[in-house]
Coordinates of N, CA and C in Angstrom, one line a residue:
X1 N -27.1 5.0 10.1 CA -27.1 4.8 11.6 C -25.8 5.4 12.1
X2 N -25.7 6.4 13.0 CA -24.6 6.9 13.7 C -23.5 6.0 14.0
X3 N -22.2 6.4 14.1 CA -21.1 5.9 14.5 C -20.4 6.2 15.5
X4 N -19.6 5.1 16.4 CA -18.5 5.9 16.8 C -17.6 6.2 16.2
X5 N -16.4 7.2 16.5 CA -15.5 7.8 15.8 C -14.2 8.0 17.0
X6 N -13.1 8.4 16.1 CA -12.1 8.8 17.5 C -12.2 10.2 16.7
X7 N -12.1 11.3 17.9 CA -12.1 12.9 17.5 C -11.4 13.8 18.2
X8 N -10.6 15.0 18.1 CA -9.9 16.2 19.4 C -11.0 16.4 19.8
X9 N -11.2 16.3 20.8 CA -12.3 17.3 21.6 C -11.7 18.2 22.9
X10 N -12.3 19.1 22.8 CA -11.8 20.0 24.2 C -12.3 19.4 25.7
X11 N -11.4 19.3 26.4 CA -11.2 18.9 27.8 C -10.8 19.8 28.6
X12 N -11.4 20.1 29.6 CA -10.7 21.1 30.7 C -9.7 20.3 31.4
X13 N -9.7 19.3 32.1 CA -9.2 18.3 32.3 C -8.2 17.8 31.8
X14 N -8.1 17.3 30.5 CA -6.7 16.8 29.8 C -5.6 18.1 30.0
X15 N -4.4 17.8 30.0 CA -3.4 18.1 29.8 C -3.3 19.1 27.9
X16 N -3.3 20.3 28.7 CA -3.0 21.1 27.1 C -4.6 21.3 26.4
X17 N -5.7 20.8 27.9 CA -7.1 21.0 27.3 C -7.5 20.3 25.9
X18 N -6.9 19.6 25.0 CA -7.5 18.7 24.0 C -7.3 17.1 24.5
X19 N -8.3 16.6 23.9 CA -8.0 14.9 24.4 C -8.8 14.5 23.2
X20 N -8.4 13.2 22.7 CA -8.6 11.9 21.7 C -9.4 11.1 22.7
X21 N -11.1 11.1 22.2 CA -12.2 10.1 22.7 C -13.3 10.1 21.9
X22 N -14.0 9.2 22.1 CA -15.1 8.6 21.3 C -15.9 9.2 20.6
X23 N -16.3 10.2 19.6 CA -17.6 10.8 20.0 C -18.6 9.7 18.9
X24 N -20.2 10.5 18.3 CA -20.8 9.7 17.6 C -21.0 11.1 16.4
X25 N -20.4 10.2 15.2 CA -20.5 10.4 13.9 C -22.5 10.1 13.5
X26 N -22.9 11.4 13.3 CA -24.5 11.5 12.9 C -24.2 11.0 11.6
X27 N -25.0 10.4 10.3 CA -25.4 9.7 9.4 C -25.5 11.4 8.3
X28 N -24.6 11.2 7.2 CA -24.2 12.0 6.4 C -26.2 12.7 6.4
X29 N -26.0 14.2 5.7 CA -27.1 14.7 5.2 C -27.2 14.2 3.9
X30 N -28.8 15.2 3.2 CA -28.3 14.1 1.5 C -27.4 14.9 0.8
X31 N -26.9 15.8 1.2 CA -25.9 16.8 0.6 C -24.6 16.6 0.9
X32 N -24.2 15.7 1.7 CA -23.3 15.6 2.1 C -22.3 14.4 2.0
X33 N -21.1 14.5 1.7 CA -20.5 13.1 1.3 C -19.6 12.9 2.8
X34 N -19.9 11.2 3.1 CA -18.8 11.3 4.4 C -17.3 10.8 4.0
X35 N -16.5 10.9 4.9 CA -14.7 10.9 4.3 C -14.0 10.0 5.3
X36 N -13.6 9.4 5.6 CA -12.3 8.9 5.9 C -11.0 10.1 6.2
X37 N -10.6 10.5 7.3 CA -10.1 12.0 7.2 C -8.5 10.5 7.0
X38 N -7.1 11.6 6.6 CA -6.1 11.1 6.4 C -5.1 12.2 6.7
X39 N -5.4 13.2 6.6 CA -4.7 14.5 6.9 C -5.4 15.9 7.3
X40 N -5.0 16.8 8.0 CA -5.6 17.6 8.4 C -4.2 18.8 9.0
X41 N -5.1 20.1 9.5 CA -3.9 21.1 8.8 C -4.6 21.9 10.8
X42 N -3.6 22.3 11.2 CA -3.7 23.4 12.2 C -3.6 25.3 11.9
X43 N -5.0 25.9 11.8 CA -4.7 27.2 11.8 C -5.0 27.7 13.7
X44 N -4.3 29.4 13.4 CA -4.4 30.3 14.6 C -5.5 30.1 15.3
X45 N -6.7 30.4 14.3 CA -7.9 30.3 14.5 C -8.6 29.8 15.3
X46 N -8.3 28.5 15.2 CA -9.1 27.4 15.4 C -8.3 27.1 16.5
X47 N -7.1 26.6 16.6 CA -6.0 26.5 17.8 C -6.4 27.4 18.9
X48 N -7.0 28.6 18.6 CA -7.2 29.9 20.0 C -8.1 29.5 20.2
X49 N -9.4 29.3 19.8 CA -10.7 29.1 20.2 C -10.7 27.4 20.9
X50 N -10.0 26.7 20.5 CA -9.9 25.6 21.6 C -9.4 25.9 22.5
X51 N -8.5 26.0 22.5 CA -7.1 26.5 23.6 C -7.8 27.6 24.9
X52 N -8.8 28.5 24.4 CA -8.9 29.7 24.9 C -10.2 30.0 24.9
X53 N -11.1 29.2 24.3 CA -12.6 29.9 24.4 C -13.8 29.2 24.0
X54 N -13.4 27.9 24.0 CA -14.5 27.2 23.5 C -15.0 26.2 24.9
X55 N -16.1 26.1 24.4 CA -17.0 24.9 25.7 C -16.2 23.6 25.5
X56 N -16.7 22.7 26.8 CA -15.8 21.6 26.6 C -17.0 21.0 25.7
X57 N -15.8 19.9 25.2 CA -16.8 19.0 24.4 C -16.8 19.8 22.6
X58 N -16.5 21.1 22.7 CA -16.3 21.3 21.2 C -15.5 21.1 20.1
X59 N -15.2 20.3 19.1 CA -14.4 19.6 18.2 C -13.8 20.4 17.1
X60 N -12.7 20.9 17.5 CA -12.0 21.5 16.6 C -11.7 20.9 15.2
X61 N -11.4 21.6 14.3 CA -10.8 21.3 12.9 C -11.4 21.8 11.6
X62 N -10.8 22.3 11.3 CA -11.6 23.4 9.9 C -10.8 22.9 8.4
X63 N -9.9 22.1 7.9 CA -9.2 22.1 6.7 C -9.1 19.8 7.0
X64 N -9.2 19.4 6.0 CA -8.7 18.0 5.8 C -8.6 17.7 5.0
X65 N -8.0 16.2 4.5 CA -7.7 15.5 3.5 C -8.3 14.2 3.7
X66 N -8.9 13.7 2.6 CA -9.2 12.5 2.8 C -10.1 11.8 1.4
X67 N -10.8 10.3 2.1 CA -11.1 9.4 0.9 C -12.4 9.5 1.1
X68 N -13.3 9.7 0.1 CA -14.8 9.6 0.4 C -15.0 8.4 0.1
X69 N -15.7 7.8 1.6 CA -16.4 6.3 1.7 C -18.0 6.7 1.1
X70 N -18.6 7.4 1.5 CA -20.2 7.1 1.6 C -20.4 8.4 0.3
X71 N -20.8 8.5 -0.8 CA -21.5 9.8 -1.5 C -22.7 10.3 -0.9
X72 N -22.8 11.6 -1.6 CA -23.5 12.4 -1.4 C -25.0 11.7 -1.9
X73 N -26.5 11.1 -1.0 CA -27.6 10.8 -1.4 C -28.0 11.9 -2.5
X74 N -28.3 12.7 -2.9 CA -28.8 13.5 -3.9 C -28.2 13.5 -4.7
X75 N -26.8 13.0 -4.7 CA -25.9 12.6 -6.4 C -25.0 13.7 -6.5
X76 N -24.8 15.0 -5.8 CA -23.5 15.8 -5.9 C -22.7 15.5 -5.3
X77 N -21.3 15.9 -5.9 CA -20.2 15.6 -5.5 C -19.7 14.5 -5.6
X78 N -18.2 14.5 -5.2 CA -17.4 13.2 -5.5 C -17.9 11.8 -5.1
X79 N -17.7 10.9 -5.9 CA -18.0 9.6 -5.7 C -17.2 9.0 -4.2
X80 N -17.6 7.5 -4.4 CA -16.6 7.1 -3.6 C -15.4 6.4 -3.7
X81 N -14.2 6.8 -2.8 CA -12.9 6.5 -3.3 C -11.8 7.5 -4.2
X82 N -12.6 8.7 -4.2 CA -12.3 10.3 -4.7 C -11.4 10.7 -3.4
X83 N -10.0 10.9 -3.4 CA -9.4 11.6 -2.6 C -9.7 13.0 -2.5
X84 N -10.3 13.8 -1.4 CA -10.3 15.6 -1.6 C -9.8 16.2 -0.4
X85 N -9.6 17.4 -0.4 CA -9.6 18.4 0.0 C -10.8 19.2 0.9
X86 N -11.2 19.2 2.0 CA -12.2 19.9 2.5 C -12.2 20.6 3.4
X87 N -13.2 21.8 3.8 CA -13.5 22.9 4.7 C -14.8 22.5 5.5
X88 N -14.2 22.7 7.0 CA -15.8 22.6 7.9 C -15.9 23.9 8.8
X89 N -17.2 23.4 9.7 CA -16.7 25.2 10.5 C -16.0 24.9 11.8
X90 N -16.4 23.5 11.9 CA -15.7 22.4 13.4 C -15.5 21.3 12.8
X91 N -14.5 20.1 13.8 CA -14.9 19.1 13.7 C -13.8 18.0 13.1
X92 N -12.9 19.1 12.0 CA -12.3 18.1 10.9 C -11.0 17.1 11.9
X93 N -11.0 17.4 13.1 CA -9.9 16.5 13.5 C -10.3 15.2 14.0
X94 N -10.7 14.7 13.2 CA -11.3 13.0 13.5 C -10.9 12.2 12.5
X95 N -11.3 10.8 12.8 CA -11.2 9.7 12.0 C -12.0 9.8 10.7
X96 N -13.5 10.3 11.3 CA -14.0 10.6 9.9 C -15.0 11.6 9.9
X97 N -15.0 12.3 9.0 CA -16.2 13.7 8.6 C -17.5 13.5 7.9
X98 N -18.5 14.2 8.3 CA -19.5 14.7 7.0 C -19.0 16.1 6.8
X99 N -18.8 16.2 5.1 CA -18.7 17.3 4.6 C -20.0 17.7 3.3
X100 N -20.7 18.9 3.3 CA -21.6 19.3 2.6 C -20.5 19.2 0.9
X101 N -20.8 18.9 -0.3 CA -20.4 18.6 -1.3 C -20.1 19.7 -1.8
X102 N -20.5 20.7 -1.2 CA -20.0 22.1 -2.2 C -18.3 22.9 -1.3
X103 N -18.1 21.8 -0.4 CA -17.0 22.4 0.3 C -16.0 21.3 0.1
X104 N -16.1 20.8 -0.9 CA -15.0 19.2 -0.8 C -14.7 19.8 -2.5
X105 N -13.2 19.4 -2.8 CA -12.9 19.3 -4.2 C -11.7 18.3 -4.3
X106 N -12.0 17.3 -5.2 CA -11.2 16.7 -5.6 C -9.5 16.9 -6.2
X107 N -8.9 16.0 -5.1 CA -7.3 16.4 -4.9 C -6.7 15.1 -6.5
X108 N -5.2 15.7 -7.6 CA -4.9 15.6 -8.3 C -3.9 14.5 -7.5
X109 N -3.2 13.6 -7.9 CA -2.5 12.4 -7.5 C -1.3 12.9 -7.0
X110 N -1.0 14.4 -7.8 CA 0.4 15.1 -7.7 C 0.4 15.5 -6.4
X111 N -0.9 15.9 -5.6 CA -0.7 16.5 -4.8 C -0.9 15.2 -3.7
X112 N 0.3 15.9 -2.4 CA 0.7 15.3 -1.2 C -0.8 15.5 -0.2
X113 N -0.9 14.8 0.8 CA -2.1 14.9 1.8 C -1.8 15.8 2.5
X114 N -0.8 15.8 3.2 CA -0.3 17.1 4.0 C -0.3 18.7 3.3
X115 N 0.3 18.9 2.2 CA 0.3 19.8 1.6 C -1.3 20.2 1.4
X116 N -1.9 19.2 0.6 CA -3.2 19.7 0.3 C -4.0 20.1 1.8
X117 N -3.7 19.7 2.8 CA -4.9 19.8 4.0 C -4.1 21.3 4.7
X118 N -3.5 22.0 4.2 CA -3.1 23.5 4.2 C -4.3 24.5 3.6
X119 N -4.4 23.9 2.4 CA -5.3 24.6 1.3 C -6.0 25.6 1.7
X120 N -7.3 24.7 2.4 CA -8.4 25.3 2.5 C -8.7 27.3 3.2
X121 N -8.0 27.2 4.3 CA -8.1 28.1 5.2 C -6.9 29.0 4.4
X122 N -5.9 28.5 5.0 CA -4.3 29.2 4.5 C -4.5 29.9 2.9
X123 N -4.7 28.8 2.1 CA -4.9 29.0 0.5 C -6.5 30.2 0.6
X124 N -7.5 30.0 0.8 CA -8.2 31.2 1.0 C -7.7 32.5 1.1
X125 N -6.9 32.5 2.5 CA -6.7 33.6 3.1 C -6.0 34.0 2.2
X126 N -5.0 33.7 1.5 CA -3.7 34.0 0.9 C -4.5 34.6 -0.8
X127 N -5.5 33.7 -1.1 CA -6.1 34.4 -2.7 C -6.6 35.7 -2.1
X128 N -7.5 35.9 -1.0 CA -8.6 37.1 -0.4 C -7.3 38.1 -0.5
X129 N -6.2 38.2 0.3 CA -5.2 38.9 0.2 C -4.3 39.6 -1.3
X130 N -4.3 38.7 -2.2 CA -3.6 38.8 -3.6 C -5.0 39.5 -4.3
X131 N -6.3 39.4 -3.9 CA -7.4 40.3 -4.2 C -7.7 41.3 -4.4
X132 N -7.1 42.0 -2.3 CA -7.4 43.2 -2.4 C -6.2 43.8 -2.4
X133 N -4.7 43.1 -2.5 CA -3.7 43.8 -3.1 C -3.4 44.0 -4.0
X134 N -3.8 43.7 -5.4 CA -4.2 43.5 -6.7 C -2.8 42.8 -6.7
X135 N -2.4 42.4 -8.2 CA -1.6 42.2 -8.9 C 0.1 42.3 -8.2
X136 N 1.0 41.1 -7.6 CA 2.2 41.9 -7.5 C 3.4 41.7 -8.1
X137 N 3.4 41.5 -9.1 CA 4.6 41.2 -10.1 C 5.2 42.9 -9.6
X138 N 6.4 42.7 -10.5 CA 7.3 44.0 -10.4 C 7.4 44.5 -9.2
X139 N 6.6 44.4 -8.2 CA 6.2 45.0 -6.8 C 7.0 45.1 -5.9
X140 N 7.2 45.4 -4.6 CA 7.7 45.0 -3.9 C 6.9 44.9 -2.7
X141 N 6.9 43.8 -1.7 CA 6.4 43.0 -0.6 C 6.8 42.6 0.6
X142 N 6.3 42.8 1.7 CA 6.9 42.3 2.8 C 6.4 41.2 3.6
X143 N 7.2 39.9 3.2 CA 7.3 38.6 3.9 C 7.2 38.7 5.2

C-alpha cells in the first residue's frame, strides 16, 4: 500500500525553487528493494536540471545511502537491514526509496554514509574517465 514520505521536490514558488513536502511512496516493484534513505550526495547534474529545467513537482536525487526495510519480492538483492549504496534516475532525496536490486550494493561497516553516497555518480564518472585514459602511474595529470 503506498505511503507518505517527506521528499525535495521542485517548487516554482519556494525560495531557491526546492521545497520539503509530502509526496506518496508507490509500493516497491518485485525487483525492487525499498530503503530507509540516511545519506545522499549532490551532483552538477541533477542540481541544474532542478534549479534550471525541470517541471514542478519533479524529485531530484540520483546517489544514496541507506538501510533496506522491505526486500526485493523475487528474492534479489540485499536483505533487510543490509546498509547500501544506491543509483536512481530521480527521486533519491527523500525519507525513503524504491531501488531496482541491480543498482543497490552493499556498503562494508568501514565505510562512512556520507562518503559512500558520493560513489555512485562521482565514483562512475571517475572509473569511465581512468578507462579511456588508460593507466596513469608514472604519468603526469592535471587536477
Amino acid at each position: 500500500m503506498p505511503q507518505q514520505i517527506r521528499a525535495v521536490v521542485v517548487d516554482p514558488e519556494a525560495p531557491g525553487k526546492l521545497a520539503i513536502k509530502p509526496v506518496e511512496l508507490r509500493d516497491p516493484d518485485r525487483d525492487e528493494v525499498a530503503v530507509r534513505v540516511s545519506a545522499i550526495s549532490l551532483n552538477r547534474g541533477e542540481t541544474r536540471r532542478a534549479l534550471q529545467q525541470a517541471e514542478p513537482g519533479w524529485r531530484p536525487g540520483w546517489d544514496f545511502v541507506g538501510i533496506v526495510e522491505t526486500a526485493a519480492a523475487d528474492g534479489s538483492g540485499p536483505r533487510p537491514g543490509t546498509r547500501v549504496v544506491g543509483i536512481l534516475p530521480s527521486g533519491a532525496w527523500a525519507e525513503r526509496v524504491n531501488c531496482r536490486t541491480h543498482a543497490v550494493a552493499a556498503l562494508p561497516e568501514a565505510v562512512r554514509d556520507a562518503a559512500a553516497a558520493t560513489l555512485p555518480v562521482a565514483g562512475l564518472t571517475a572509473l569511465h574517465a581512468l578507462r579511456q585514459g588508460g593507466l596513469l602511474l608514472a604519468r603526469k595529470v592535471l587536477v
